[in-house]
mmCIF file of N, CA and C in Angstrom:
data_model
loop_
_atom_site.group_PDB
_atom_site.id
_atom_site.type_symbol
_atom_site.label_atom_id
_atom_site.label_comp_id
_atom_site.label_asym_id
_atom_site.label_seq_id
_atom_site.Cartn_x
_atom_site.Cartn_y
_atom_site.Cartn_z
ATOM 1 N N LEU A 1137 0.234 -12.317 -23.305
ATOM 2 C CA LEU A 1137 0.625 -14.309 -22.921
ATOM 3 C C LEU A 1137 0.191 -14.959 -21.956
ATOM 4 N N GLY A 1138 1.229 -13.764 -21.230
ATOM 5 C CA GLY A 1138 1.613 -14.470 -20.351
ATOM 6 C C GLY A 1138 0.694 -14.841 -18.850
ATOM 7 N N ALA A 1139 -0.309 -13.715 -18.995
ATOM 8 C CA ALA A 1139 -1.213 -14.460 -18.000
ATOM 9 C C ALA A 1139 -1.952 -15.249 -18.316
ATOM 10 N N CYS A 1140 -2.263 -15.506 -19.192
ATOM 11 C CA CYS A 1140 -3.136 -16.945 -20.244
ATOM 12 C C CYS A 1140 -2.299 -17.990 -19.996
ATOM 13 N N SER A 1141 -0.998 -18.268 -19.865
ATOM 14 C CA SER A 1141 -0.152 -19.566 -19.604
ATOM 15 C C SER A 1141 -0.996 -19.897 -18.865
ATOM 16 N N GLY A 1142 -0.473 -21.314 -18.630
ATOM 17 C CA GLY A 1142 -1.128 -22.299 -17.711
ATOM 18 C C GLY A 1142 -0.453 -22.616 -15.987
ATOM 19 N N GLY A 1143 0.784 -22.811 -16.628
ATOM 20 C CA GLY A 1143 1.817 -22.980 -15.575
ATOM 21 C C GLY A 1143 1.905 -22.351 -14.466
ATOM 22 N N ALA A 1144 3.191 -21.279 -14.478
ATOM 23 C CA ALA A 1144 3.311 -20.559 -13.045
ATOM 24 C C ALA A 1144 2.472 -19.452 -13.286
ATOM 25 N N GLY A 1145 3.127 -19.250 -12.018
ATOM 26 C CA GLY A 1145 1.260 -17.230 -11.586
ATOM 27 C C GLY A 1145 0.651 -17.707 -10.630
ATOM 28 N N ALA A 1146 0.654 -16.333 -10.133
ATOM 29 C CA ALA A 1146 -0.251 -16.721 -8.550
ATOM 30 C C ALA A 1146 -1.855 -17.358 -8.463
ATOM 31 N N LYS A 1147 -2.036 -18.479 -8.007
ATOM 32 C CA LYS A 1147 -3.319 -19.013 -7.972
ATOM 33 C C LYS A 1147 -3.824 -18.825 -6.701
ATOM 34 N N THR A 1148 -5.113 -18.690 -6.222
ATOM 35 C CA THR A 1148 -5.372 -18.796 -5.261
ATOM 36 C C THR A 1148 -5.451 -20.341 -4.537
ATOM 37 N N GLY A 1149 -5.400 -20.393 -3.106
ATOM 38 C CA GLY A 1149 -5.282 -22.031 -2.694
ATOM 39 C C GLY A 1149 -3.660 -22.280 -2.647
ATOM 40 N N GLU A 1150 -2.423 -21.429 -3.376
ATOM 41 C CA GLU A 1150 -1.395 -21.889 -3.766
ATOM 42 C C GLU A 1150 -0.625 -20.788 -2.650
ATOM 43 N N VAL A 1151 0.686 -21.349 -2.488
ATOM 44 C CA VAL A 1151 1.970 -20.252 -1.542
ATOM 45 C C VAL A 1151 1.890 -18.757 -2.859
ATOM 46 N N ALA A 1152 1.590 -17.877 -1.949
ATOM 47 C CA ALA A 1152 1.953 -16.941 -3.081
ATOM 48 C C ALA A 1152 3.537 -16.710 -3.409
ATOM 49 N N PRO A 1153 3.361 -16.498 -4.736
ATOM 50 C CA PRO A 1153 4.885 -16.316 -5.149
ATOM 51 C C PRO A 1153 5.935 -15.514 -4.504
ATOM 52 N N PRO A 1154 7.337 -15.980 -3.921
ATOM 53 C CA PRO A 1154 7.980 -14.766 -2.932
ATOM 54 C C PRO A 1154 7.928 -13.864 -4.035
ATOM 55 N N VAL A 1155 8.476 -12.028 -2.723
ATOM 56 C CA VAL A 1155 8.458 -10.847 -3.319
ATOM 57 C C VAL A 1155 9.705 -10.426 -2.739
ATOM 58 N N THR A 1156 10.761 -10.381 -3.386
ATOM 59 C CA THR A 1156 11.841 -9.619 -2.571
ATOM 60 C C THR A 1156 12.388 -8.281 -3.514
ATOM 61 N N GLY A 1157 13.115 -7.275 -3.074
ATOM 62 C CA GLY A 1157 13.462 -6.429 -4.190
ATOM 63 C C GLY A 1157 13.725 -4.970 -2.977
ATOM 64 N N THR A 1158 13.942 -4.334 -3.543
ATOM 65 C CA THR A 1158 14.009 -2.963 -2.764
ATOM 66 C C THR A 1158 12.735 -1.922 -2.744
ATOM 67 N N THR A 1159 12.799 -1.524 -1.571
ATOM 68 C CA THR A 1159 11.621 -0.479 -1.718
ATOM 69 C C THR A 1159 11.446 1.225 -1.901
ATOM 70 N N LEU A 1160 11.106 1.578 -2.520
ATOM 71 C CA LEU A 1160 11.071 3.001 -2.366
ATOM 72 C C LEU A 1160 11.915 4.090 -2.021
ATOM 73 N N ASP A 1161 12.230 3.316 -0.529
ATOM 74 C CA ASP A 1161 12.616 4.472 0.560
ATOM 75 C C ASP A 1161 14.453 3.831 0.803
ATOM 76 N N GLY A 1162 14.531 2.303 -0.818
ATOM 77 C CA GLY A 1162 15.819 1.968 -0.623
ATOM 78 C C GLY A 1162 16.114 0.497 0.104
ATOM 79 N N GLN A 1163 15.465 0.126 0.610
ATOM 80 C CA GLN A 1163 15.443 -0.712 1.972
ATOM 81 C C GLN A 1163 15.273 -1.952 1.132
ATOM 82 N N PRO A 1164 15.689 -2.986 2.302
ATOM 83 C CA PRO A 1164 15.850 -4.502 1.018
ATOM 84 C C PRO A 1164 14.283 -4.753 1.937
ATOM 85 N N PHE A 1165 14.085 -5.842 1.393
ATOM 86 C CA PHE A 1165 12.121 -6.061 1.396
ATOM 87 C C PHE A 1165 12.362 -7.927 0.961
ATOM 88 N N ASP A 1166 11.369 -8.375 2.063
ATOM 89 C CA ASP A 1166 11.641 -10.179 1.668
ATOM 90 C C ASP A 1166 10.024 -10.341 2.316
ATOM 91 N N LEU A 1167 8.633 -10.713 1.298
ATOM 92 C CA LEU A 1167 7.853 -11.035 1.482
ATOM 93 C C LEU A 1167 7.647 -11.940 2.786
ATOM 94 N N ALA A 1168 8.471 -12.842 3.028
ATOM 95 C CA ALA A 1168 8.452 -14.029 3.672
ATOM 96 C C ALA A 1168 8.822 -13.509 4.761
ATOM 97 N N ALA A 1169 9.365 -12.378 5.330
ATOM 98 C CA ALA A 1169 9.773 -11.457 6.841
ATOM 99 C C ALA A 1169 8.202 -11.307 7.238
ATOM 100 N N TYR A 1170 6.506 -11.382 6.415
ATOM 101 C CA TYR A 1170 5.760 -10.956 7.025
ATOM 102 C C TYR A 1170 5.214 -12.452 7.580
ATOM 103 N N ARG A 1171 5.412 -13.414 7.425
ATOM 104 C CA ARG A 1171 4.911 -15.060 7.890
ATOM 105 C C ARG A 1171 4.550 -15.032 8.972
ATOM 106 N N GLY A 1172 3.150 -15.396 9.221
ATOM 107 C CA GLY A 1172 2.301 -15.243 10.376
ATOM 108 C C GLY A 1172 1.571 -14.233 10.447
ATOM 109 N N ARG A 1173 1.604 -13.365 9.673
ATOM 110 C CA ARG A 1173 0.891 -12.247 9.751
ATOM 111 C C ARG A 1173 -0.277 -12.022 8.155
ATOM 112 N N PRO A 1174 -1.662 -12.095 8.100
ATOM 113 C CA PRO A 1174 -2.033 -11.564 7.476
ATOM 114 C C PRO A 1174 -1.558 -10.136 6.430
ATOM 115 N N VAL A 1175 -1.365 -10.728 5.135
ATOM 116 C CA VAL A 1175 -1.111 -9.782 4.090
ATOM 117 C C VAL A 1175 -2.000 -8.950 3.045
ATOM 118 N N ILE A 1176 -1.781 -8.032 2.676
ATOM 119 C CA ILE A 1176 -2.425 -7.032 1.873
ATOM 120 C C ILE A 1176 -1.502 -7.151 0.654
ATOM 121 N N LEU A 1177 -1.274 -7.495 -0.455
ATOM 122 C CA LEU A 1177 -0.497 -7.205 -1.347
ATOM 123 C C LEU A 1177 -1.086 -6.037 -2.464
ATOM 124 N N ASN A 1178 -0.724 -5.077 -3.021
ATOM 125 C CA ASN A 1178 -1.219 -4.186 -4.070
ATOM 126 C C ASN A 1178 -0.514 -3.505 -4.739
ATOM 127 N N PHE A 1179 -1.125 -3.950 -6.191
ATOM 128 C CA PHE A 1179 -0.247 -3.550 -7.331
ATOM 129 C C PHE A 1179 -0.837 -2.269 -7.928
ATOM 130 N N TRP A 1180 0.458 -1.137 -7.833
ATOM 131 C CA TRP A 1180 -0.360 0.442 -7.749
ATOM 132 C C TRP A 1180 0.237 0.942 -8.606
ATOM 133 N N ALA A 1181 -0.194 2.344 -8.803
ATOM 134 C CA ALA A 1181 1.153 2.924 -9.571
ATOM 135 C C ALA A 1181 0.109 4.142 -9.284
ATOM 136 N N SER A 1182 1.278 5.614 -10.245
ATOM 137 C CA SER A 1182 0.659 7.022 -9.035
ATOM 138 C C SER A 1182 -0.056 7.483 -9.979
ATOM 139 N N TRP A 1183 -0.229 6.697 -11.485
ATOM 140 C CA TRP A 1183 -1.471 7.562 -12.448
ATOM 141 C C TRP A 1183 -2.386 6.908 -12.090
ATOM 142 N N CYS A 1184 -2.533 5.425 -11.463
ATOM 143 C CA CYS A 1184 -4.185 5.398 -11.463
ATOM 144 C C CYS A 1184 -4.984 5.812 -10.876
ATOM 145 N N LEU A 1185 -5.942 6.650 -11.335
ATOM 146 C CA LEU A 1185 -6.927 6.907 -10.698
ATOM 147 C C LEU A 1185 -7.500 6.200 -9.353
ATOM 148 N N PRO A 1186 -7.938 4.704 -9.861
ATOM 149 C CA PRO A 1186 -8.370 3.663 -9.090
ATOM 150 C C PRO A 1186 -7.770 3.428 -7.837
ATOM 151 N N CYS A 1187 -6.103 3.552 -7.658
ATOM 152 C CA CYS A 1187 -5.403 3.421 -7.179
ATOM 153 C C CYS A 1187 -5.551 4.594 -5.856
ATOM 154 N N ARG A 1188 -5.403 5.462 -6.607
ATOM 155 C CA ARG A 1188 -5.622 6.956 -6.032
ATOM 156 C C ARG A 1188 -7.092 6.863 -4.827
ATOM 157 N N GLU A 1189 -8.255 6.592 -5.347
ATOM 158 C CA GLU A 1189 -9.884 6.277 -4.607
ATOM 159 C C GLU A 1189 -9.920 5.067 -3.929
ATOM 160 N N GLU A 1190 -8.326 4.220 -3.934
ATOM 161 C CA GLU A 1190 -8.733 3.342 -2.971
ATOM 162 C C GLU A 1190 -7.492 3.350 -1.445
ATOM 163 N N PHE A 1191 -6.485 3.574 -2.080
ATOM 164 C CA PHE A 1191 -5.592 4.310 -1.035
ATOM 165 C C PHE A 1191 -6.257 5.124 0.368
ATOM 166 N N PRO A 1192 -7.640 5.339 0.690
ATOM 167 C CA PRO A 1192 -7.422 6.180 1.609
ATOM 168 C C PRO A 1192 -8.481 4.934 3.024
ATOM 169 N N LEU A 1193 -8.732 3.966 1.822
ATOM 170 C CA LEU A 1193 -9.432 2.703 2.521
ATOM 171 C C LEU A 1193 -8.795 1.625 3.065
ATOM 172 N N LEU A 1194 -7.419 1.884 2.495
ATOM 173 C CA LEU A 1194 -6.264 0.827 2.768
ATOM 174 C C LEU A 1194 -5.948 1.313 3.866
ATOM 175 N N LEU A 1195 -5.777 3.092 3.951
ATOM 176 C CA LEU A 1195 -4.962 3.366 5.063
ATOM 177 C C LEU A 1195 -6.068 3.029 6.600
ATOM 178 N N ASP A 1196 -7.079 3.419 6.219
ATOM 179 C CA ASP A 1196 -8.177 2.909 7.129
ATOM 180 C C ASP A 1196 -8.064 1.913 8.025
ATOM 181 N N ARG A 1197 -8.258 0.736 6.823
ATOM 182 C CA ARG A 1197 -8.318 -0.828 7.417
ATOM 183 C C ARG A 1197 -7.492 -1.188 8.104
ATOM 184 N N LEU A 1198 -5.904 -0.490 7.459
ATOM 185 C CA LEU A 1198 -4.729 -0.892 8.305
ATOM 186 C C LEU A 1198 -4.994 -0.064 9.610
ATOM 187 N N GLU A 1199 -5.247 0.630 9.859
ATOM 188 C CA GLU A 1199 -5.085 1.182 11.064
ATOM 189 C C GLU A 1199 -6.676 0.739 11.873
ATOM 190 N N GLU A 1200 -7.316 -0.179 11.691
ATOM 191 C CA GLU A 1200 -8.574 -0.657 12.379
ATOM 192 C C GLU A 1200 -7.732 -2.197 12.509
ATOM 193 N N LEU A 1201 -7.409 -2.721 11.244
ATOM 194 C CA LEU A 1201 -7.206 -3.963 11.560
ATOM 195 C C LEU A 1201 -5.736 -4.188 11.928
ATOM 196 N N GLY A 1202 -4.566 -3.201 11.705
ATOM 197 C CA GLY A 1202 -2.804 -3.317 12.085
ATOM 198 C C GLY A 1202 -2.593 -4.236 13.717
ATOM 199 N N PRO A 1203 -3.065 -3.222 14.364
ATOM 200 C CA PRO A 1203 -3.268 -3.824 15.703
ATOM 201 C C PRO A 1203 -3.953 -4.916 16.266
ATOM 202 N N ARG A 1204 -5.088 -5.282 15.696
ATOM 203 C CA ARG A 1204 -6.162 -6.064 16.156
ATOM 204 C C ARG A 1204 -5.465 -7.219 15.559
ATOM 205 N N ASP A 1205 -5.534 -7.613 14.138
ATOM 206 C CA ASP A 1205 -4.933 -8.672 13.861
ATOM 207 C C ASP A 1205 -3.502 -8.648 12.717
ATOM 208 N N GLY A 1206 -2.446 -7.973 13.516
ATOM 209 C CA GLY A 1206 -1.522 -7.786 12.875
ATOM 210 C C GLY A 1206 -1.481 -7.943 11.599
ATOM 211 N N LEU A 1207 -2.311 -6.955 10.546
ATOM 212 C CA LEU A 1207 -2.165 -6.596 9.397
ATOM 213 C C LEU A 1207 -0.967 -6.179 8.303
ATOM 214 N N ALA A 1208 -0.436 -6.570 7.934
ATOM 215 C CA ALA A 1208 0.552 -5.607 6.735
ATOM 216 C C ALA A 1208 -0.239 -5.811 5.385
ATOM 217 N N ILE A 1209 -0.069 -4.382 4.555
ATOM 218 C CA ILE A 1209 -0.382 -4.027 3.172
ATOM 219 C C ILE A 1209 1.480 -3.604 2.985
ATOM 220 N N VAL A 1210 1.350 -4.236 2.195
ATOM 221 C CA VAL A 1210 2.395 -3.757 0.841
ATOM 222 C C VAL A 1210 2.037 -3.879 -0.278
ATOM 223 N N GLY A 1211 2.823 -2.954 -0.846
ATOM 224 C CA GLY A 1211 2.282 -2.447 -2.562
ATOM 225 C C GLY A 1211 3.905 -2.426 -3.324
ATOM 226 N N VAL A 1212 3.351 -2.949 -4.567
ATOM 227 C CA VAL A 1212 4.768 -3.401 -5.300
ATOM 228 C C VAL A 1212 4.184 -2.534 -6.479
ATOM 229 N N LEU A 1213 5.127 -1.546 -7.082
ATOM 230 C CA LEU A 1213 4.862 -0.420 -7.963
ATOM 231 C C LEU A 1213 5.018 -1.321 -9.250
ATOM 232 N N PHE A 1214 3.616 -0.323 -9.739
ATOM 233 C CA PHE A 1214 3.401 -0.900 -11.563
ATOM 234 C C PHE A 1214 3.616 -0.077 -12.466
ATOM 235 N N LYS A 1215 4.896 -0.793 -13.459
ATOM 236 C CA LYS A 1215 5.083 0.428 -14.826
ATOM 237 C C LYS A 1215 5.247 1.898 -14.492
ATOM 238 N N ASP A 1216 5.696 2.312 -13.343
ATOM 239 C CA ASP A 1216 5.566 3.803 -12.747
ATOM 240 C C ASP A 1216 7.153 4.098 -12.421
ATOM 241 N N ASP A 1217 6.806 5.454 -12.069
ATOM 242 C CA ASP A 1217 8.297 6.260 -11.923
ATOM 243 C C ASP A 1217 8.608 6.178 -10.684
ATOM 244 N N SER A 1218 9.713 5.867 -9.991
ATOM 245 C CA SER A 1218 9.678 5.788 -8.269
ATOM 246 C C SER A 1218 9.447 7.318 -7.680
ATOM 247 N N ALA A 1219 9.835 8.309 -8.204
ATOM 248 C CA ALA A 1219 9.608 9.855 -8.125
ATOM 249 C C ALA A 1219 8.004 9.791 -7.937
ATOM 250 N N ALA A 1220 7.550 10.367 -8.646
ATOM 251 C CA ALA A 1220 6.187 9.972 -8.707
ATOM 252 C C ALA A 1220 5.714 8.923 -8.010
ATOM 253 N N ALA A 1221 5.992 7.729 -7.356
ATOM 254 C CA ALA A 1221 5.335 7.218 -6.670
ATOM 255 C C ALA A 1221 5.662 7.586 -5.115
ATOM 256 N N ALA A 1222 7.037 7.685 -5.029
ATOM 257 C CA ALA A 1222 7.137 8.449 -3.835
ATOM 258 C C ALA A 1222 6.810 9.905 -3.352
ATOM 259 N N ALA A 1223 5.940 10.376 -3.774
ATOM 260 C CA ALA A 1223 5.479 11.741 -3.773
ATOM 261 C C ALA A 1223 3.916 11.311 -3.559
ATOM 262 N N PHE A 1224 3.394 10.167 -4.276
ATOM 263 C CA PHE A 1224 1.881 9.940 -4.116
ATOM 264 C C PHE A 1224 2.178 9.138 -2.258
ATOM 265 N N VAL A 1225 3.283 8.105 -2.102
ATOM 266 C CA VAL A 1225 3.221 7.832 -1.044
ATOM 267 C C VAL A 1225 3.180 9.281 0.230
ATOM 268 N N ASP A 1226 4.042 9.931 0.087
ATOM 269 C CA ASP A 1226 3.961 11.279 1.041
ATOM 270 C C ASP A 1226 2.629 12.248 1.106
ATOM 271 N N ASP A 1227 1.817 11.681 0.115
ATOM 272 C CA ASP A 1227 0.816 12.871 -0.377
ATOM 273 C C ASP A 1227 -0.337 12.089 0.441
ATOM 274 N N PHE A 1228 -0.413 10.837 0.629
ATOM 275 C CA PHE A 1228 -1.320 9.474 1.139
ATOM 276 C C PHE A 1228 -1.102 9.835 2.139
ATOM 277 N N GLY A 1229 0.356 9.575 2.268
ATOM 278 C CA GLY A 1229 0.321 9.438 4.117
ATOM 279 C C GLY A 1229 0.544 7.963 4.208
ATOM 280 N N ALA A 1230 0.486 6.774 3.464
ATOM 281 C CA ALA A 1230 1.033 5.746 2.996
ATOM 282 C C ALA A 1230 2.343 4.970 4.486
ATOM 283 N N THR A 1231 2.266 3.853 4.971
ATOM 284 C CA THR A 1231 3.112 3.791 5.855
ATOM 285 C C THR A 1231 3.186 2.410 5.361
ATOM 286 N N TRP A 1232 3.149 2.171 4.841
ATOM 287 C CA TRP A 1232 3.761 1.212 4.192
ATOM 288 C C TRP A 1232 4.411 0.458 3.060
ATOM 289 N N PRO A 1233 5.592 -0.442 2.982
ATOM 290 C CA PRO A 1233 6.573 -0.454 2.034
ATOM 291 C C PRO A 1233 6.114 -0.961 0.599
ATOM 292 N N THR A 1234 6.381 -0.143 -0.241
ATOM 293 C CA THR A 1234 6.015 -0.067 -1.493
ATOM 294 C C THR A 1234 7.393 -0.792 -2.273
ATOM 295 N N VAL A 1235 7.704 -1.946 -3.139
ATOM 296 C CA VAL A 1235 8.655 -2.503 -3.693
ATOM 297 C C VAL A 1235 9.165 -1.746 -5.093
ATOM 298 N N THR A 1236 9.974 -1.725 -5.474
ATOM 299 C CA THR A 1236 9.623 -1.019 -7.415
ATOM 300 C C THR A 1236 9.662 -2.379 -7.802
ATOM 301 N N ASP A 1237 9.505 -2.307 -8.531
ATOM 302 C CA ASP A 1237 9.076 -3.318 -9.482
ATOM 303 C C ASP A 1237 9.831 -3.433 -11.302
ATOM 304 N N ALA A 1238 11.114 -2.842 -11.441
ATOM 305 C CA ALA A 1238 11.599 -1.977 -12.573
ATOM 306 C C ALA A 1238 11.187 -2.890 -13.637
ATOM 307 N N ASP A 1239 11.386 -4.300 -13.497
ATOM 308 C CA ASP A 1239 11.756 -5.362 -15.026
ATOM 309 C C ASP A 1239 10.566 -5.792 -14.718
ATOM 310 N N GLY A 1240 9.472 -5.878 -14.214
ATOM 311 C CA GLY A 1240 8.052 -6.332 -14.240
ATOM 312 C C GLY A 1240 7.849 -7.848 -13.816
ATOM 313 N N ARG A 1241 9.072 -8.490 -13.256
ATOM 314 C CA ARG A 1241 9.351 -9.491 -12.883
ATOM 315 C C ARG A 1241 8.183 -9.827 -12.165
ATOM 316 N N LEU A 1242 7.502 -9.159 -10.754
ATOM 317 C CA LEU A 1242 6.923 -9.187 -10.023
ATOM 318 C C LEU A 1242 5.429 -9.136 -10.296
ATOM 319 N N ALA A 1243 4.936 -8.226 -11.058
ATOM 320 C CA ALA A 1243 3.934 -8.057 -11.783
ATOM 321 C C ALA A 1243 3.585 -9.289 -12.511
ATOM 322 N N ASP A 1244 4.877 -10.150 -13.211
ATOM 323 C CA ASP A 1244 4.356 -11.379 -14.161
ATOM 324 C C ASP A 1244 4.117 -12.666 -12.869
ATOM 325 N N ALA A 1245 5.165 -12.381 -11.914
ATOM 326 C CA ALA A 1245 4.664 -13.859 -10.896
ATOM 327 C C ALA A 1245 2.936 -14.034 -10.679
ATOM 328 N N TYR A 1246 2.884 -12.276 -10.544
ATOM 329 C CA TYR A 1246 1.136 -12.600 -10.333
ATOM 330 C C TYR A 1246 0.382 -12.595 -10.766
ATOM 331 N N ARG A 1247 0.523 -12.559 -12.251
ATOM 332 C CA ARG A 1247 -0.176 -12.408 -13.656
ATOM 333 C C ARG A 1247 -0.818 -10.962 -13.400
ATOM 334 N N VAL A 1248 -0.443 -9.518 -13.211
ATOM 335 C CA VAL A 1248 -0.791 -8.475 -13.020
ATOM 336 C C VAL A 1248 -1.319 -8.085 -14.831
ATOM 337 N N VAL A 1249 -2.432 -7.250 -14.627
ATOM 338 C CA VAL A 1249 -2.150 -6.904 -16.368
ATOM 339 C C VAL A 1249 -2.639 -5.488 -16.272
ATOM 340 N N ALA A 1250 -3.148 -4.629 -15.655
ATOM 341 C CA ALA A 1250 -3.222 -3.563 -15.248
ATOM 342 C C ALA A 1250 -3.245 -3.223 -13.088
ATOM 343 N N PRO A 1251 -3.033 -1.822 -12.341
ATOM 344 C CA PRO A 1251 -3.240 -1.761 -11.357
ATOM 345 C C PRO A 1251 -4.994 -1.300 -11.437
ATOM 346 N N PRO A 1252 -5.313 -0.855 -9.951
ATOM 347 C CA PRO A 1252 -5.086 -1.943 -9.111
ATOM 348 C C PRO A 1252 -5.313 -3.309 -8.822
ATOM 349 N N GLN A 1253 -3.830 -4.225 -8.475
ATOM 350 C CA GLN A 1253 -4.414 -5.202 -8.525
ATOM 351 C C GLN A 1253 -4.507 -5.999 -7.240
ATOM 352 N N THR A 1254 -5.068 -6.780 -6.154
ATOM 353 C CA THR A 1254 -4.729 -6.790 -4.775
ATOM 354 C C THR A 1254 -4.818 -8.002 -4.555
ATOM 355 N N TYR A 1255 -3.754 -9.127 -3.510
ATOM 356 C CA TYR A 1255 -3.825 -10.190 -3.234
ATOM 357 C C TYR A 1255 -4.464 -10.393 -1.674
ATOM 358 N N PHE A 1256 -5.007 -11.124 -1.405
ATOM 359 C CA PHE A 1256 -4.976 -11.215 0.469
ATOM 360 C C PHE A 1256 -4.152 -12.536 0.995
ATOM 361 N N ILE A 1257 -2.824 -12.421 1.280
ATOM 362 C CA ILE A 1257 -2.012 -13.475 1.625
ATOM 363 C C ILE A 1257 -2.447 -13.981 3.440
ATOM 364 N N ASP A 1258 -2.838 -15.080 3.301
ATOM 365 C CA ASP A 1258 -3.184 -15.625 5.037
ATOM 366 C C ASP A 1258 -1.505 -15.570 5.580
ATOM 367 N N GLY A 1259 -2.033 -15.850 6.928
ATOM 368 C CA GLY A 1259 0.064 -15.642 8.181
ATOM 369 C C GLY A 1259 0.341 -16.745 7.366
ATOM 370 N N ASP A 1260 0.083 -18.117 6.678
ATOM 371 C CA ASP A 1260 0.973 -19.068 5.981
ATOM 372 C C ASP A 1260 1.722 -18.763 4.217
ATOM 373 N N GLY A 1261 1.119 -17.810 4.268
ATOM 374 C CA GLY A 1261 1.436 -17.274 3.211
ATOM 375 C C GLY A 1261 0.473 -18.114 1.642
ATOM 376 N N VAL A 1262 -0.329 -18.123 1.877
ATOM 377 C CA VAL A 1262 -1.167 -19.077 1.341
ATOM 378 C C VAL A 1262 -2.015 -17.880 0.651
ATOM 379 N N LEU A 1263 -1.983 -18.155 -0.778
ATOM 380 C CA LEU A 1263 -3.004 -16.831 -1.355
ATOM 381 C C LEU A 1263 -4.676 -17.320 -1.124
ATOM 382 N N ARG A 1264 -5.658 -16.243 -0.637
ATOM 383 C CA ARG A 1264 -6.924 -16.728 -0.126
ATOM 384 C C ARG A 1264 -7.548 -16.196 -1.329
ATOM 385 N N ALA A 1265 -6.960 -15.134 -1.737
ATOM 386 C CA ALA A 1265 -8.295 -13.893 -2.618
ATOM 387 C C ALA A 1265 -7.064 -12.989 -3.529
ATOM 388 N N ILE A 1266 -8.003 -12.707 -5.402
ATOM 389 C CA ILE A 1266 -7.100 -11.946 -6.146
ATOM 390 C C ILE A 1266 -8.539 -11.025 -6.141
ATOM 391 N N HIS A 1267 -8.050 -9.848 -6.601
ATOM 392 C CA HIS A 1267 -9.188 -8.599 -6.006
ATOM 393 C C HIS A 1267 -8.622 -7.604 -7.530
ATOM 394 N N ILE A 1268 -9.153 -7.643 -8.724
ATOM 395 C CA ILE A 1268 -8.728 -6.840 -9.946
ATOM 396 C C ILE A 1268 -9.702 -6.077 -9.973
ATOM 397 N N GLY A 1269 -8.784 -4.255 -10.267
ATOM 398 C CA GLY A 1269 -9.698 -3.564 -9.740
ATOM 399 C C GLY A 1269 -9.446 -2.604 -8.358
ATOM 400 N N GLN A 1270 -10.333 -1.251 -8.392
ATOM 401 C CA GLN A 1270 -10.338 -0.837 -6.922
ATOM 402 C C GLN A 1270 -11.105 -1.542 -5.807
ATOM 403 N N ILE A 1271 -10.476 -1.222 -4.864
ATOM 404 C CA ILE A 1271 -10.769 -2.264 -3.776
ATOM 405 C C ILE A 1271 -12.048 -1.064 -3.767
ATOM 406 N N LEU A 1272 -13.321 -1.300 -2.730
ATOM 407 C CA LEU A 1272 -14.617 -0.697 -2.415
ATOM 408 C C LEU A 1272 -14.100 -1.372 -0.768
ATOM 409 N N PRO A 1273 -15.210 -0.420 -0.377
ATOM 410 C CA PRO A 1273 -15.322 -0.902 0.978
ATOM 411 C C PRO A 1273 -16.186 -3.109 1.179
ATOM 412 N N GLU A 1274 -16.802 -2.833 0.199
ATOM 413 C CA GLU A 1274 -17.679 -4.090 0.482
ATOM 414 C C GLU A 1274 -17.176 -5.665 -0.005
ATOM 415 N N ASP A 1275 -15.953 -4.812 -0.935
ATOM 416 C CA ASP A 1275 -14.903 -5.984 -1.400
ATOM 417 C C ASP A 1275 -14.008 -6.225 -0.461
ATOM 418 N N PHE A 1276 -13.354 -5.145 0.266
ATOM 419 C CA PHE A 1276 -12.280 -5.446 1.318
ATOM 420 C C PHE A 1276 -13.393 -6.748 2.436
ATOM 421 N N ASP A 1277 -14.435 -6.063 2.678
ATOM 422 C CA ASP A 1277 -15.878 -7.403 3.954
ATOM 423 C C ASP A 1277 -15.313 -8.495 3.340
ATOM 424 N N THR A 1278 -15.585 -8.329 2.399
ATOM 425 C CA THR A 1278 -16.121 -9.712 1.818
ATOM 426 C C THR A 1278 -14.460 -10.379 1.548
ATOM 427 N N LEU A 1279 -13.504 -9.742 1.402
ATOM 428 C CA LEU A 1279 -12.419 -10.829 1.771
ATOM 429 C C LEU A 1279 -11.174 -10.901 2.479
ATOM 430 N N TYR A 1280 -11.397 -10.127 3.231
ATOM 431 C CA TYR A 1280 -10.724 -9.418 4.480
ATOM 432 C C TYR A 1280 -10.187 -10.822 5.271
ATOM 433 N N PRO A 1281 -11.725 -11.142 5.749
ATOM 434 C CA PRO A 1281 -12.072 -12.706 6.541
ATOM 435 C C PRO A 1281 -11.528 -13.540 6.117
ATOM 436 N N ARG A 1282 -10.797 -13.695 4.606
ATOM 437 C CA ARG A 1282 -10.265 -15.507 4.489
ATOM 438 C C ARG A 1282 -8.965 -15.188 4.744
ATOM 439 N N ILE A 1283 -8.318 -14.338 5.496
ATOM 440 C CA ILE A 1283 -6.748 -13.982 5.655
ATOM 441 C C ILE A 1283 -6.581 -13.473 6.765
ATOM 442 N N ALA A 1284 -8.041 -13.298 7.811
ATOM 443 C CA ALA A 1284 -8.010 -12.637 9.742
ATOM 444 C C ALA A 1284 -7.328 -13.854 9.809
ATOM 445 N N PRO A 1285 -6.432 -13.681 11.260
ATOM 446 C CA PRO A 1285 -6.146 -14.593 12.124
ATOM 447 C C PRO A 1285 -7.679 -14.749 12.801
#
């Protein structure tokens, strides 16, 4: 019901909803600290097969675009166990923070139905694109220019 309601929620062309909380490794997190950089916000879960399939693409793009453009990737855990998620992150070698969302407030703010769901946020903090489902290379290459510096 929340995903269908009119008012609140992430909308392209508007400032992205705040993301604050604690990361899997226990560190405080605030998306506002990334202002000035392009950000890919990725809601994922360790039990999600498409998430597993898209992780290598995210790793590759971050390796390429991080140094060049200042790209940051931020994960948000969706309905998952923190221990399973931490093992997933270790297995895949993800270097970006993953924020836990035990109460679902971040998923609600971003209208996430199921993972993976990915948000492309520009350096001004404006949400420029939403991708539902696994990101393929052609999807990334179409959406990333909307937030590239």
